[in-house]
Rosetta silent file (secondary structure, phi, psi, omega in degrees, C-alpha in Angstrom):
SEQUENCE: MLVHNWRRVLARSLSLWCVYFAGAFELAPYIVPYLDGYIPPWLSIALLLLSVPARVIDQRLSNDK
SCORE:     score description
SCORE:     0.000 S_00000001
   1 L     0.000  120.946 -144.208    0.050   -0.523   -0.059 S_00000001
   2 L   -71.585  153.228  150.259    1.540    3.401   -1.103 S_00000001
   3 L   -64.654  141.199 -176.918    1.317    6.109    1.563 S_00000001
   4 L   -29.394  -32.229 -179.994   -1.033    9.327    1.395 S_00000001
   5 L  -143.838   80.242 -151.823    1.169   11.912   -0.420 S_00000001
   6 H   -87.164  -26.109  178.340    3.203    9.368   -1.883 S_00000001
   7 H   -65.574  -28.918 -120.204    3.990   12.178   -5.185 S_00000001
   8 H  -120.223  -26.224 -171.918    5.388   14.589   -2.521 S_00000001
   9 H   -62.364  -58.568  169.428    7.349   11.640   -0.820 S_00000001
  10 H   -50.849  -35.536 -152.939    9.401   11.225   -4.265 S_00000001
  11 H   -82.564  -45.701 -163.463    9.566   14.938   -5.213 S_00000001
  12 H  -133.627   33.704 -175.713   11.271   15.675   -1.680 S_00000001
  13 L   -85.362  129.978  164.363   12.808   12.103   -0.049 S_00000001
  14 H   -11.744  -71.226 -121.245   16.821   12.880    0.567 S_00000001
  15 H   -85.062  -40.990 -162.343   17.379    8.946   -0.045 S_00000001
  16 H  -108.212   14.880  169.420   15.740    9.155   -4.074 S_00000001
  17 H  -103.915  -23.049  121.325   17.589   12.600   -4.721 S_00000001
  18 H    19.198  -87.782 -159.709   20.292   10.526   -4.489 S_00000001
  19 H   -62.817  -52.563 -163.481   18.945    7.637   -6.740 S_00000001
  20 H   -79.845  -18.348 -175.762   18.128   10.357   -9.657 S_00000001
  21 H   -65.350  -42.313  168.324   21.387   12.238   -9.464 S_00000001
  22 H   -66.133  -13.078 -148.392   23.653    8.561   -9.833 S_00000001
  23 H   -93.037  -58.937 -158.179   20.917    7.645  -12.338 S_00000001
  24 H   -60.645  -48.238  149.508   21.219   11.260  -14.146 S_00000001
  25 H     5.657  -64.655  145.800   25.324   10.742  -14.063 S_00000001
  26 H   -19.413  -80.360  178.263   24.880    7.408  -15.305 S_00000001
  27 H   -52.539  -74.706  159.007   23.263    8.837  -18.235 S_00000001
  28 H     7.814  -90.032 -151.947   25.048   12.618  -18.936 S_00000001
  29 H   -31.034  -48.807 -179.920   28.004   10.568  -21.414 S_00000001
  30 H   -67.453  -27.414  143.856   25.356    9.417  -23.865 S_00000001
  31 L   -23.386  -61.985  164.959   23.535   11.953  -23.832 S_00000001
  32 L  -162.311   98.030 -125.408   26.182   13.985  -24.434 S_00000001
  33 H   -88.661  -39.069 -172.238   29.278   11.814  -25.038 S_00000001
  34 H   -67.986   18.612 -166.058   32.091   15.046  -24.759 S_00000001
  35 H  -114.981  -19.699 -177.479   30.829   14.448  -20.492 S_00000001
  36 H   -47.213  -58.380 -159.448   32.469   10.988  -20.989 S_00000001
  37 H  -104.908   27.287  175.965   35.791   11.923  -19.492 S_00000001
  38 H  -120.353   -2.571 -165.281   34.944   14.541  -17.168 S_00000001
  39 L  -127.799  129.746  155.635   32.088   12.697  -14.719 S_00000001
  40 L   -54.178  156.731 -175.583   33.922   10.000  -13.095 S_00000001
  41 H  -106.259   -4.221 -174.271   32.667    6.613  -12.974 S_00000001
  42 H  -106.073   35.385 -171.589   32.666    5.775   -9.613 S_00000001
  43 H  -110.282   -5.519  154.826   30.504    8.909   -8.591 S_00000001
  44 H   -50.016  -55.923 -164.481   27.677    6.778   -9.247 S_00000001
  45 H   -86.337  -27.862  157.978   27.954    4.237   -7.600 S_00000001
  46 H   -90.827  -36.436  146.939   28.847    6.710   -4.113 S_00000001
  47 H   -14.664  -74.038  165.265   25.651    8.288   -4.874 S_00000001
  48 H   -46.276  -71.445  170.586   24.037    4.931   -4.556 S_00000001
  49 H   -14.070  -82.206  162.520   26.072    4.264   -1.360 S_00000001
  50 L   -50.816   -2.766  174.672   24.692    7.231    0.090 S_00000001
  51 L   -81.252  -44.584 -163.539   21.063    6.992   -0.443 S_00000001
  52 H   -56.097  -64.852 -179.352   21.120    4.411    1.724 S_00000001
  53 H   -68.493   -9.699 -176.758   22.448    6.498    5.393 S_00000001
  54 H   -99.699  -20.507  178.216   19.956    9.665    3.728 S_00000001
  55 H   -78.150  -21.212  150.450   16.822    7.342    4.060 S_00000001
  56 H   -74.255  -17.024  169.702   16.932    7.233    7.703 S_00000001
  57 L   -38.674   52.427  161.210   17.330   10.919    8.007 S_00000001
  58 L    51.900   99.733 -173.206   14.961   12.480    9.517 S_00000001
  59 L  -107.373  -27.892 -170.497   13.056   14.565    6.304 S_00000001
  60 L    40.913   73.956  128.687    9.701   16.126    8.506 S_00000001
  61 L   -65.597   75.075 -161.171    7.642   15.089    5.320 S_00000001
  62 L   -92.178  154.781  162.726    3.840   15.675    7.636 S_00000001
  63 L   -41.994  -31.394 -173.109    0.942   15.246    5.712 S_00000001
  64 L   -95.050    4.930  145.698   -0.482   18.728    6.567 S_00000001
  65 L   -84.264    0.000    0.000    2.082   20.443    4.193 S_00000001
């Protein structure tokens, strides 16, 4: 069952922003080939690893806002 404010959670969750950025850094060299040498290959892995501790940070998402 989904939470009541699932769209807000997807937009404001810190752990999901880490996943979003990791995906963007993985796709960027395919979209703009010149970025291939500038984005380190470990960056997306580091962001995905940071999403785990970011999941347990209290982000004060409430239903009333």
